[in-house]
Amino acid sequence: MTTVAPKPATQEQSSGPLSPAPATNLVAPGGIDTATRNVILQQHNECRKMHQSPSLILDQELCQSAQRVAEACCRKQQLEHSDTPNGENLYFSGQKGTSFAAQNEAKAAVKSWYDEISRYDFSGTSNPSGSNHFTQVVWRESRKLGVGVASATNSDGMLCTYVVCQYQPAGNFLGEYKANVLPRQ
């Protein structure tokens, strides 16, 4: 499992290739099922509730954008942030000899992002390095969520799954963490 820091509003980050093997047989091109999107939305809102952040709503345009990014990552076999102004979390999972289970990967992605809470300093006195996925998940001012999932088997036989969530308004602005990332209640 690999995660990439969410795209900060002031600076874009990307990672290098994860595997030189090209993708084959892209699973579910064009979108994922509503149930998987709802699982991700529910997990986000459970996390947000613990931090006094309002619930997110699924946004169709954001879902389409996130799906395009997930499919692009899958085709390239690398995590790569988009150039949208949206907040964005990326997640990768690679496993040999398993079948695609979008809901399981979706749950693992949100859990992975939220688990970065252990690296966050709620005093607001330091840069939240290493916890930007967590902070975007619970960012108080974010209201809309877009979800995309794509999976393909590469030529090495590894099932590669990419989960992308996009947020509006974007979070992770320096100087705004204390007001937008509240301690767990």
Short mmCIF file of N, CA and C in Angstrom, two decimals:
data_model
loop_
_atom_site.label_atom_id
_atom_site.label_comp_id
_atom_site.label_asym_id
_atom_site.label_seq_id
_atom_site.Cartn_x
_atom_site.Cartn_y
_atom_site.Cartn_z
N MET A 1 0.84 -1.17 0.00
CA MET A 1 0.00 0.00 0.00
C MET A 1 0.88 1.23 0.00
N THR A 2 0.54 2.20 -0.83
CA THR A 2 1.26 3.45 -0.90
C THR A 2 0.24 4.57 -0.90
N THR A 3 0.54 5.63 -0.17
CA THR A 3 -0.30 6.82 -0.26
C THR A 3 0.59 7.98 -0.62
N VAL A 4 0.02 8.98 -1.22
CA VAL A 4 0.74 10.19 -1.59
C VAL A 4 0.07 11.33 -0.87
N ALA A 5 0.87 12.28 -0.39
CA ALA A 5 0.30 13.42 0.31
C ALA A 5 -0.70 14.13 -0.58
N PRO A 6 -1.79 14.63 0.02
CA PRO A 6 -2.76 15.35 -0.79
C PRO A 6 -2.13 16.58 -1.39
N LYS A 7 -2.67 17.00 -2.50
CA LYS A 7 -2.14 18.16 -3.18
C LYS A 7 -2.45 19.40 -2.36
N PRO A 8 -1.43 20.05 -1.78
CA PRO A 8 -1.69 21.29 -1.05
C PRO A 8 -2.15 22.37 -2.02
N ALA A 9 -2.91 23.29 -1.53
CA ALA A 9 -3.42 24.35 -2.39
C ALA A 9 -2.30 25.22 -2.93
N THR A 10 -1.15 25.23 -2.25
CA THR A 10 -0.06 26.11 -2.66
C THR A 10 1.05 25.38 -3.39
N GLN A 11 1.02 24.06 -3.45
CA GLN A 11 2.12 23.34 -4.07
C GLN A 11 1.65 21.95 -4.47
N GLU A 12 2.08 21.50 -5.64
CA GLU A 12 1.67 20.19 -6.12
C GLU A 12 2.78 19.19 -5.86
N GLN A 13 2.40 17.97 -5.47
CA GLN A 13 3.36 16.91 -5.25
C GLN A 13 2.95 15.73 -6.10
N SER A 14 3.92 14.95 -6.55
CA SER A 14 3.60 13.71 -7.23
C SER A 14 4.69 12.71 -6.93
N SER A 15 4.41 11.46 -7.20
CA SER A 15 5.40 10.43 -6.97
C SER A 15 5.85 9.88 -8.29
N GLY A 16 6.94 9.16 -8.28
CA GLY A 16 7.46 8.52 -9.47
C GLY A 16 6.71 7.24 -9.76
N PRO A 17 7.11 6.56 -10.83
CA PRO A 17 6.44 5.31 -11.21
C PRO A 17 6.51 4.27 -10.11
N LEU A 18 5.44 3.53 -9.95
CA LEU A 18 5.40 2.46 -8.97
C LEU A 18 5.82 1.14 -9.58
N SER A 19 5.59 0.97 -10.87
CA SER A 19 5.91 -0.29 -11.53
C SER A 19 6.14 -0.02 -13.00
N PRO A 20 7.21 -0.58 -13.58
CA PRO A 20 7.44 -0.36 -15.00
C PRO A 20 6.49 -1.19 -15.87
N ALA A 21 5.80 -2.13 -15.28
CA ALA A 21 4.92 -3.01 -16.05
C ALA A 21 3.65 -2.28 -16.45
N PRO A 22 3.29 -2.30 -17.74
CA PRO A 22 2.08 -1.60 -18.19
C PRO A 22 0.81 -2.28 -17.69
N ALA A 23 -0.23 -1.47 -17.58
CA ALA A 23 -1.52 -2.00 -17.12
C ALA A 23 -2.23 -2.71 -18.26
N THR A 24 -2.97 -3.72 -17.90
CA THR A 24 -3.83 -4.39 -18.85
C THR A 24 -5.21 -4.49 -18.25
N ASN A 25 -6.19 -4.70 -19.03
CA ASN A 25 -7.60 -4.89 -18.62
C ASN A 25 -8.08 -3.99 -17.48
N LEU A 26 -8.14 -2.70 -17.76
CA LEU A 26 -8.65 -1.74 -16.79
C LEU A 26 -10.04 -2.16 -16.34
N VAL A 27 -10.22 -2.24 -15.02
CA VAL A 27 -11.50 -2.65 -14.45
C VAL A 27 -12.39 -1.43 -14.27
N ALA A 28 -13.63 -1.56 -14.65
CA ALA A 28 -14.65 -0.53 -14.44
C ALA A 28 -14.26 0.83 -15.00
N PRO A 29 -13.79 0.89 -16.27
CA PRO A 29 -13.51 2.21 -16.83
C PRO A 29 -14.80 3.02 -16.89
N GLY A 30 -14.68 4.30 -16.60
CA GLY A 30 -15.84 5.18 -16.66
C GLY A 30 -16.59 5.33 -15.35
N GLY A 31 -16.25 4.56 -14.34
CA GLY A 31 -16.90 4.79 -13.06
C GLY A 31 -17.00 3.56 -12.20
N ILE A 32 -17.30 3.81 -10.94
CA ILE A 32 -17.49 2.76 -9.95
C ILE A 32 -18.95 2.78 -9.53
N ASP A 33 -19.36 1.78 -8.81
CA ASP A 33 -20.76 1.70 -8.42
C ASP A 33 -21.09 2.68 -7.29
N THR A 34 -22.35 3.02 -7.20
CA THR A 34 -22.83 3.96 -6.20
C THR A 34 -22.56 3.47 -4.78
N ALA A 35 -22.68 2.17 -4.56
CA ALA A 35 -22.46 1.61 -3.22
C ALA A 35 -21.04 1.90 -2.74
N THR A 36 -20.05 1.77 -3.63
CA THR A 36 -18.66 2.03 -3.24
C THR A 36 -18.47 3.51 -2.91
N ARG A 37 -19.04 4.37 -3.72
CA ARG A 37 -18.93 5.81 -3.44
C ARG A 37 -19.58 6.13 -2.08
N ASN A 38 -20.72 5.50 -1.82
CA ASN A 38 -21.40 5.75 -0.54
C ASN A 38 -20.61 5.22 0.65
N VAL A 39 -19.89 4.12 0.48
CA VAL A 39 -19.04 3.61 1.56
C VAL A 39 -17.96 4.63 1.88
N ILE A 40 -17.33 5.20 0.86
CA ILE A 40 -16.28 6.20 1.08
C ILE A 40 -16.87 7.45 1.72
N LEU A 41 -18.03 7.89 1.24
CA LEU A 41 -18.68 9.06 1.83
C LEU A 41 -18.99 8.81 3.30
N GLN A 42 -19.57 7.66 3.61
CA GLN A 42 -19.92 7.34 4.99
C GLN A 42 -18.68 7.32 5.88
N GLN A 43 -17.60 6.71 5.40
CA GLN A 43 -16.38 6.68 6.21
C GLN A 43 -15.84 8.09 6.46
N HIS A 44 -15.83 8.91 5.41
CA HIS A 44 -15.40 10.30 5.60
C HIS A 44 -16.25 10.99 6.66
N ASN A 45 -17.56 10.85 6.55
CA ASN A 45 -18.44 11.57 7.47
C ASN A 45 -18.34 11.05 8.90
N GLU A 46 -18.07 9.77 9.08
CA GLU A 46 -17.82 9.25 10.44
C GLU A 46 -16.55 9.88 11.03
N CYS A 47 -15.52 9.99 10.23
CA CYS A 47 -14.28 10.62 10.68
C CYS A 47 -14.51 12.10 10.98
N ARG A 48 -15.20 12.77 10.08
CA ARG A 48 -15.45 14.20 10.24
C ARG A 48 -16.27 14.50 11.48
N LYS A 49 -17.25 13.66 11.77
CA LYS A 49 -18.10 13.86 12.95
C LYS A 49 -17.27 13.86 14.23
N MET A 50 -16.27 13.00 14.30
CA MET A 50 -15.40 12.92 15.48
C MET A 50 -14.59 14.20 15.68
N HIS A 51 -14.49 15.02 14.62
CA HIS A 51 -13.70 16.26 14.68
C HIS A 51 -14.57 17.50 14.48
N GLN A 52 -15.87 17.36 14.75
CA GLN A 52 -16.82 18.45 14.66
C GLN A 52 -16.85 19.14 13.30
N SER A 53 -16.62 18.39 12.24
CA SER A 53 -16.71 18.92 10.88
C SER A 53 -18.05 18.48 10.28
N PRO A 54 -18.68 19.34 9.50
CA PRO A 54 -19.96 18.97 8.89
C PRO A 54 -19.79 17.85 7.87
N SER A 55 -20.86 17.14 7.64
CA SER A 55 -20.84 16.04 6.68
C SER A 55 -20.57 16.55 5.27
N LEU A 56 -19.87 15.73 4.50
CA LEU A 56 -19.67 16.00 3.09
C LEU A 56 -20.86 15.46 2.30
N ILE A 57 -21.04 15.97 1.10
CA ILE A 57 -22.01 15.40 0.17
C ILE A 57 -21.25 14.98 -1.09
N LEU A 58 -21.73 13.93 -1.75
CA LEU A 58 -21.15 13.52 -3.02
C LEU A 58 -21.53 14.52 -4.09
N ASP A 59 -20.57 14.89 -4.91
CA ASP A 59 -20.79 15.82 -5.99
C ASP A 59 -20.47 15.12 -7.31
N GLN A 60 -21.42 15.10 -8.23
CA GLN A 60 -21.26 14.36 -9.49
C GLN A 60 -20.06 14.85 -10.29
N GLU A 61 -19.88 16.16 -10.42
CA GLU A 61 -18.74 16.68 -11.18
C GLU A 61 -17.42 16.28 -10.54
N LEU A 62 -17.36 16.36 -9.21
CA LEU A 62 -16.14 15.95 -8.51
C LEU A 62 -15.90 14.44 -8.68
N CYS A 63 -16.96 13.66 -8.65
CA CYS A 63 -16.81 12.21 -8.87
C CYS A 63 -16.27 11.92 -10.26
N GLN A 64 -16.77 12.63 -11.25
CA GLN A 64 -16.26 12.43 -12.61
C GLN A 64 -14.79 12.83 -12.71
N SER A 65 -14.43 13.93 -12.08
CA SER A 65 -13.04 14.38 -12.08
C SER A 65 -12.14 13.37 -11.37
N ALA A 66 -12.56 12.91 -10.19
CA ALA A 66 -11.77 11.93 -9.43
C ALA A 66 -11.63 10.62 -10.21
N GLN A 67 -12.69 10.21 -10.90
CA GLN A 67 -12.63 8.98 -11.69
C GLN A 67 -11.64 9.12 -12.83
N ARG A 68 -11.61 10.27 -13.49
CA ARG A 68 -10.63 10.50 -14.57
C ARG A 68 -9.22 10.39 -14.04
N VAL A 69 -8.98 10.96 -12.85
CA VAL A 69 -7.64 10.91 -12.25
C VAL A 69 -7.28 9.47 -11.89
N ALA A 70 -8.22 8.73 -11.29
CA ALA A 70 -7.96 7.33 -10.93
C ALA A 70 -7.62 6.51 -12.16
N GLU A 71 -8.36 6.70 -13.24
CA GLU A 71 -8.10 5.95 -14.46
C GLU A 71 -6.76 6.35 -15.09
N ALA A 72 -6.41 7.64 -15.03
CA ALA A 72 -5.11 8.08 -15.56
C ALA A 72 -3.97 7.46 -14.74
N CYS A 73 -4.10 7.46 -13.43
CA CYS A 73 -3.09 6.84 -12.58
C CYS A 73 -2.96 5.35 -12.92
N CYS A 74 -4.08 4.70 -13.12
CA CYS A 74 -4.10 3.27 -13.42
C CYS A 74 -3.42 2.99 -14.77
N ARG A 75 -3.73 3.79 -15.78
CA ARG A 75 -3.10 3.59 -17.10
C ARG A 75 -1.60 3.81 -17.03
N LYS A 76 -1.17 4.85 -16.27
CA LYS A 76 0.26 5.17 -16.16
C LYS A 76 0.98 4.29 -15.14
N GLN A 77 0.17 3.62 -14.29
CA GLN A 77 0.70 2.80 -13.18
C GLN A 77 1.57 3.65 -12.26
N GLN A 78 1.08 4.83 -11.93
CA GLN A 78 1.76 5.69 -10.97
C GLN A 78 0.77 6.67 -10.36
N LEU A 79 1.04 7.03 -9.11
CA LEU A 79 0.22 8.05 -8.44
C LEU A 79 0.67 9.40 -8.96
N GLU A 80 -0.28 10.19 -9.41
CA GLU A 80 0.05 11.50 -9.94
C GLU A 80 -1.13 12.43 -9.71
N HIS A 81 -0.88 13.51 -8.99
CA HIS A 81 -1.95 14.47 -8.72
C HIS A 81 -2.40 15.16 -9.99
N SER A 82 -3.66 15.54 -10.00
CA SER A 82 -4.23 16.29 -11.12
C SER A 82 -3.84 17.76 -11.00
N ASP A 83 -4.24 18.52 -12.01
CA ASP A 83 -3.96 19.96 -11.98
C ASP A 83 -5.22 20.76 -11.64
N THR A 84 -6.19 20.11 -10.99
CA THR A 84 -7.42 20.81 -10.60
C THR A 84 -7.14 21.63 -9.34
N PRO A 85 -8.02 22.60 -9.04
CA PRO A 85 -7.87 23.36 -7.80
C PRO A 85 -8.45 22.63 -6.59
N ASN A 86 -8.96 21.41 -6.79
CA ASN A 86 -9.59 20.65 -5.72
C ASN A 86 -8.55 20.11 -4.75
N GLY A 87 -8.98 19.90 -3.50
CA GLY A 87 -8.17 19.10 -2.61
C GLY A 87 -8.18 17.68 -3.15
N GLU A 88 -7.12 16.91 -2.89
CA GLU A 88 -7.04 15.60 -3.51
C GLU A 88 -6.21 14.64 -2.66
N ASN A 89 -6.76 13.47 -2.38
CA ASN A 89 -6.04 12.38 -1.73
C ASN A 89 -5.94 11.23 -2.71
N LEU A 90 -4.77 10.61 -2.77
CA LEU A 90 -4.52 9.47 -3.65
C LEU A 90 -4.10 8.26 -2.82
N TYR A 91 -4.47 7.08 -3.30
CA TYR A 91 -4.13 5.83 -2.61
C TYR A 91 -3.86 4.75 -3.64
N PHE A 92 -2.88 3.92 -3.37
CA PHE A 92 -2.53 2.80 -4.23
C PHE A 92 -2.43 1.53 -3.42
N SER A 93 -2.93 0.44 -3.99
CA SER A 93 -2.77 -0.87 -3.41
C SER A 93 -2.38 -1.83 -4.52
N GLY A 94 -1.37 -2.64 -4.29
CA GLY A 94 -0.97 -3.64 -5.27
C GLY A 94 -0.89 -5.01 -4.61
N GLN A 95 -1.56 -5.99 -5.20
CA GLN A 95 -1.59 -7.33 -4.64
C GLN A 95 -1.50 -8.35 -5.75
N LYS A 96 -0.79 -9.42 -5.51
CA LYS A 96 -0.71 -10.53 -6.47
C LYS A 96 -1.85 -11.50 -6.25
N GLY A 97 -2.44 -11.95 -7.34
CA GLY A 97 -3.38 -13.05 -7.30
C GLY A 97 -4.67 -12.82 -6.54
N THR A 98 -5.16 -11.59 -6.49
CA THR A 98 -6.42 -11.33 -5.82
C THR A 98 -7.41 -10.73 -6.81
N SER A 99 -8.64 -10.72 -6.45
CA SER A 99 -9.66 -10.13 -7.31
C SER A 99 -9.97 -8.71 -6.84
N PHE A 100 -10.53 -7.95 -7.71
CA PHE A 100 -10.87 -6.56 -7.44
C PHE A 100 -12.07 -6.47 -6.51
N ALA A 101 -11.92 -5.73 -5.42
CA ALA A 101 -13.03 -5.50 -4.49
C ALA A 101 -13.01 -4.02 -4.14
N ALA A 102 -13.73 -3.22 -4.92
CA ALA A 102 -13.69 -1.77 -4.79
C ALA A 102 -14.01 -1.30 -3.38
N GLN A 103 -15.02 -1.88 -2.73
CA GLN A 103 -15.40 -1.42 -1.39
C GLN A 103 -14.29 -1.69 -0.38
N ASN A 104 -13.62 -2.83 -0.49
CA ASN A 104 -12.51 -3.12 0.43
C ASN A 104 -11.37 -2.13 0.24
N GLU A 105 -11.03 -1.84 -1.01
CA GLU A 105 -9.97 -0.88 -1.28
C GLU A 105 -10.37 0.52 -0.82
N ALA A 106 -11.63 0.87 -1.01
CA ALA A 106 -12.12 2.17 -0.59
C ALA A 106 -12.01 2.33 0.92
N LYS A 107 -12.42 1.32 1.66
CA LYS A 107 -12.31 1.36 3.12
C LYS A 107 -10.86 1.46 3.55
N ALA A 108 -9.98 0.70 2.91
CA ALA A 108 -8.56 0.73 3.26
C ALA A 108 -7.96 2.12 2.99
N ALA A 109 -8.39 2.76 1.90
CA ALA A 109 -7.87 4.08 1.58
C ALA A 109 -8.23 5.10 2.65
N VAL A 110 -9.49 5.18 3.00
CA VAL A 110 -9.92 6.18 3.99
C VAL A 110 -9.29 5.89 5.35
N LYS A 111 -9.20 4.62 5.73
CA LYS A 111 -8.55 4.26 7.00
C LYS A 111 -7.09 4.68 6.99
N SER A 112 -6.41 4.43 5.89
CA SER A 112 -5.00 4.81 5.77
C SER A 112 -4.83 6.32 5.92
N TRP A 113 -5.68 7.08 5.27
CA TRP A 113 -5.59 8.53 5.36
C TRP A 113 -5.88 9.00 6.78
N TYR A 114 -6.94 8.49 7.38
CA TYR A 114 -7.31 8.92 8.73
C TYR A 114 -6.25 8.52 9.76
N ASP A 115 -5.62 7.39 9.58
CA ASP A 115 -4.62 6.92 10.54
C ASP A 115 -3.42 7.87 10.67
N GLU A 116 -3.27 8.80 9.76
CA GLU A 116 -2.21 9.81 9.88
C GLU A 116 -2.46 10.76 11.04
N ILE A 117 -3.60 10.64 11.70
CA ILE A 117 -3.89 11.46 12.88
C ILE A 117 -2.76 11.35 13.91
N SER A 118 -2.12 10.19 13.96
CA SER A 118 -1.04 9.98 14.94
C SER A 118 0.15 10.90 14.69
N ARG A 119 0.26 11.47 13.51
CA ARG A 119 1.38 12.36 13.17
C ARG A 119 1.00 13.84 13.28
N TYR A 120 -0.26 14.12 13.57
CA TYR A 120 -0.71 15.51 13.57
C TYR A 120 -0.56 16.14 14.94
N ASP A 121 -0.06 17.37 14.97
CA ASP A 121 0.12 18.14 16.20
C ASP A 121 -1.05 19.11 16.33
N PHE A 122 -2.00 18.78 17.21
CA PHE A 122 -3.19 19.62 17.36
C PHE A 122 -2.92 20.96 18.02
N SER A 123 -1.71 21.19 18.52
CA SER A 123 -1.40 22.49 19.12
C SER A 123 -1.30 23.57 18.05
N GLY A 124 -1.13 23.15 16.80
CA GLY A 124 -1.05 24.11 15.72
C GLY A 124 0.26 24.85 15.65
N THR A 125 1.27 24.35 16.36
CA THR A 125 2.55 25.05 16.40
C THR A 125 3.56 24.53 15.39
N SER A 126 3.21 23.47 14.65
CA SER A 126 4.17 22.94 13.69
C SER A 126 3.49 22.64 12.37
N ASN A 127 4.31 22.45 11.33
CA ASN A 127 3.83 22.09 10.01
C ASN A 127 3.28 20.67 10.08
N PRO A 128 2.10 20.41 9.52
CA PRO A 128 1.50 19.08 9.63
C PRO A 128 2.08 18.05 8.66
N SER A 129 3.37 18.08 8.47
CA SER A 129 4.02 17.14 7.56
C SER A 129 3.70 15.70 7.93
N GLY A 130 3.36 14.90 6.92
CA GLY A 130 3.07 13.49 7.16
C GLY A 130 1.65 13.22 7.59
N SER A 131 0.82 14.26 7.68
CA SER A 131 -0.57 14.05 8.10
C SER A 131 -1.56 14.76 7.18
N ASN A 132 -1.13 15.15 6.00
CA ASN A 132 -1.98 15.94 5.11
C ASN A 132 -3.18 15.18 4.55
N HIS A 133 -3.10 13.84 4.46
CA HIS A 133 -4.29 13.08 4.06
C HIS A 133 -5.36 13.21 5.14
N PHE A 134 -4.93 12.98 6.38
CA PHE A 134 -5.85 13.09 7.52
C PHE A 134 -6.48 14.47 7.57
N THR A 135 -5.67 15.52 7.48
CA THR A 135 -6.21 16.87 7.61
C THR A 135 -7.20 17.19 6.49
N GLN A 136 -6.96 16.67 5.27
CA GLN A 136 -7.93 16.91 4.20
C GLN A 136 -9.23 16.16 4.46
N VAL A 137 -9.16 14.95 4.98
CA VAL A 137 -10.38 14.19 5.28
C VAL A 137 -11.28 14.95 6.24
N VAL A 138 -10.72 15.55 7.29
CA VAL A 138 -11.53 16.20 8.32
C VAL A 138 -11.60 17.72 8.17
N TRP A 139 -11.00 18.29 7.13
CA TRP A 139 -10.95 19.75 6.95
C TRP A 139 -12.35 20.34 7.04
N ARG A 140 -12.56 21.17 8.03
CA ARG A 140 -13.89 21.69 8.38
C ARG A 140 -14.57 22.44 7.25
N GLU A 141 -13.84 23.22 6.47
CA GLU A 141 -14.45 24.04 5.42
C GLU A 141 -14.80 23.25 4.16
N SER A 142 -14.25 22.05 3.98
CA SER A 142 -14.60 21.24 2.81
C SER A 142 -16.05 20.77 2.95
N ARG A 143 -16.80 20.80 1.84
CA ARG A 143 -18.22 20.44 1.88
C ARG A 143 -18.61 19.37 0.88
N LYS A 144 -17.84 19.23 -0.21
CA LYS A 144 -18.19 18.30 -1.28
C LYS A 144 -17.07 17.28 -1.47
N LEU A 145 -17.49 16.07 -1.88
CA LEU A 145 -16.56 14.97 -2.09
C LEU A 145 -16.79 14.35 -3.46
N GLY A 146 -15.69 14.03 -4.13
CA GLY A 146 -15.73 13.26 -5.37
C GLY A 146 -14.88 12.02 -5.18
N VAL A 147 -15.32 10.89 -5.71
CA VAL A 147 -14.65 9.61 -5.51
C VAL A 147 -14.42 8.93 -6.86
N GLY A 148 -13.20 8.40 -7.05
CA GLY A 148 -12.89 7.60 -8.22
C GLY A 148 -12.05 6.40 -7.82
N VAL A 149 -12.31 5.26 -8.44
CA VAL A 149 -11.55 4.04 -8.20
C VAL A 149 -11.30 3.36 -9.54
N ALA A 150 -10.06 2.95 -9.78
CA ALA A 150 -9.73 2.19 -10.99
C ALA A 150 -8.74 1.11 -10.62
N SER A 151 -8.83 -0.01 -11.31
CA SER A 151 -7.98 -1.14 -11.02
C SER A 151 -7.62 -1.86 -12.30
N ALA A 152 -6.41 -2.40 -12.37
CA ALA A 152 -5.97 -3.17 -13.52
C ALA A 152 -4.87 -4.11 -13.09
N THR A 153 -4.71 -5.18 -13.84
CA THR A 153 -3.63 -6.12 -13.60
C THR A 153 -2.48 -5.73 -14.52
N ASN A 154 -1.28 -5.57 -13.95
CA ASN A 154 -0.14 -5.24 -14.80
C ASN A 154 0.47 -6.51 -15.37
N SER A 155 1.48 -6.34 -16.22
CA SER A 155 2.05 -7.50 -16.90
C SER A 155 2.81 -8.44 -15.95
N ASP A 156 3.05 -7.98 -14.72
CA ASP A 156 3.68 -8.84 -13.71
C ASP A 156 2.63 -9.63 -12.93
N GLY A 157 1.35 -9.46 -13.28
CA GLY A 157 0.29 -10.19 -12.60
C GLY A 157 -0.18 -9.55 -11.30
N MET A 158 0.23 -8.33 -11.04
CA MET A 158 -0.17 -7.62 -9.83
C MET A 158 -1.44 -6.81 -10.10
N LEU A 159 -2.43 -6.98 -9.25
CA LEU A 159 -3.64 -6.17 -9.33
C LEU A 159 -3.35 -4.83 -8.67
N CYS A 160 -3.40 -3.77 -9.46
CA CYS A 160 -3.08 -2.41 -8.99
C CYS A 160 -4.37 -1.61 -8.90
N THR A 161 -4.68 -1.10 -7.72
CA THR A 161 -5.92 -0.34 -7.50
C THR A 161 -5.56 1.06 -7.06
N TYR A 162 -6.25 2.03 -7.64
CA TYR A 162 -6.04 3.45 -7.34
C TYR A 162 -7.36 4.04 -6.86
N VAL A 163 -7.31 4.69 -5.70
CA VAL A 163 -8.47 5.37 -5.14
C VAL A 163 -8.13 6.86 -5.10
N VAL A 164 -9.02 7.68 -5.62
CA VAL A 164 -8.82 9.13 -5.64
C VAL A 164 -10.05 9.79 -5.03
N CYS A 165 -9.82 10.68 -4.07
CA CYS A 165 -10.89 11.52 -3.53
C CYS A 165 -10.52 12.97 -3.77
N GLN A 166 -11.50 13.74 -4.22
CA GLN A 166 -11.32 15.17 -4.41
C GLN A 166 -12.31 15.91 -3.52
N TYR A 167 -11.90 17.09 -3.07
CA TYR A 167 -12.64 17.85 -2.06
C TYR A 167 -12.80 19.30 -2.51
N GLN A 168 -13.99 19.87 -2.23
CA GLN A 168 -14.22 21.30 -2.44
C GLN A 168 -14.93 21.85 -1.23
N PRO A 169 -14.54 23.00 -0.79
CA PRO A 169 -13.29 23.65 -1.13
C PRO A 169 -12.10 22.82 -0.64
N ALA A 170 -10.97 23.04 -1.28
CA ALA A 170 -9.75 22.33 -0.90
C ALA A 170 -9.34 22.71 0.52
N GLY A 171 -8.65 21.81 1.16
CA GLY A 171 -8.11 22.07 2.50
C GLY A 171 -6.60 22.23 2.46
N ASN A 172 -6.01 22.15 3.64
CA ASN A 172 -4.56 22.18 3.81
C ASN A 172 -3.92 23.51 3.42
N PHE A 173 -4.49 24.59 3.95
CA PHE A 173 -3.90 25.90 3.76
C PHE A 173 -3.11 26.28 5.00
N LEU A 174 -1.86 26.68 4.80
CA LEU A 174 -1.04 27.12 5.93
C LEU A 174 -1.74 28.25 6.66
N GLY A 175 -1.66 28.23 7.97
CA GLY A 175 -2.29 29.25 8.79
C GLY A 175 -3.76 28.98 9.10
N GLU A 176 -4.36 27.94 8.50
CA GLU A 176 -5.78 27.66 8.70
C GLU A 176 -6.04 26.30 9.36
N TYR A 177 -4.98 25.59 9.74
CA TYR A 177 -5.15 24.25 10.31
C TYR A 177 -5.89 24.28 11.64
N LYS A 178 -5.53 25.18 12.51
CA LYS A 178 -6.12 25.20 13.84
C LYS A 178 -7.65 25.38 13.79
N ALA A 179 -8.14 26.17 12.86
CA ALA A 179 -9.57 26.43 12.73
C ALA A 179 -10.30 25.31 11.98
N ASN A 180 -9.57 24.51 11.21
CA ASN A 180 -10.21 23.51 10.35
C ASN A 180 -9.94 22.07 10.73
N VAL A 181 -9.00 21.83 11.62
CA VAL A 181 -8.69 20.46 12.06
C VAL A 181 -8.77 20.44 13.58
N LEU A 182 -9.96 20.08 14.06
CA LEU A 182 -10.22 20.13 15.50
C LEU A 182 -9.87 18.79 16.13
N PRO A 183 -9.52 18.80 17.43
CA PRO A 183 -9.22 17.54 18.13
C PRO A 183 -10.41 16.60 18.12
N ARG A 184 -10.12 15.35 18.24
CA ARG A 184 -11.16 14.33 18.28
C ARG A 184 -11.98 14.47 19.58
N GLN A 185 -13.30 14.39 19.45
CA GLN A 185 -14.18 14.50 20.62
C GLN A 185 -14.78 13.16 20.94
#
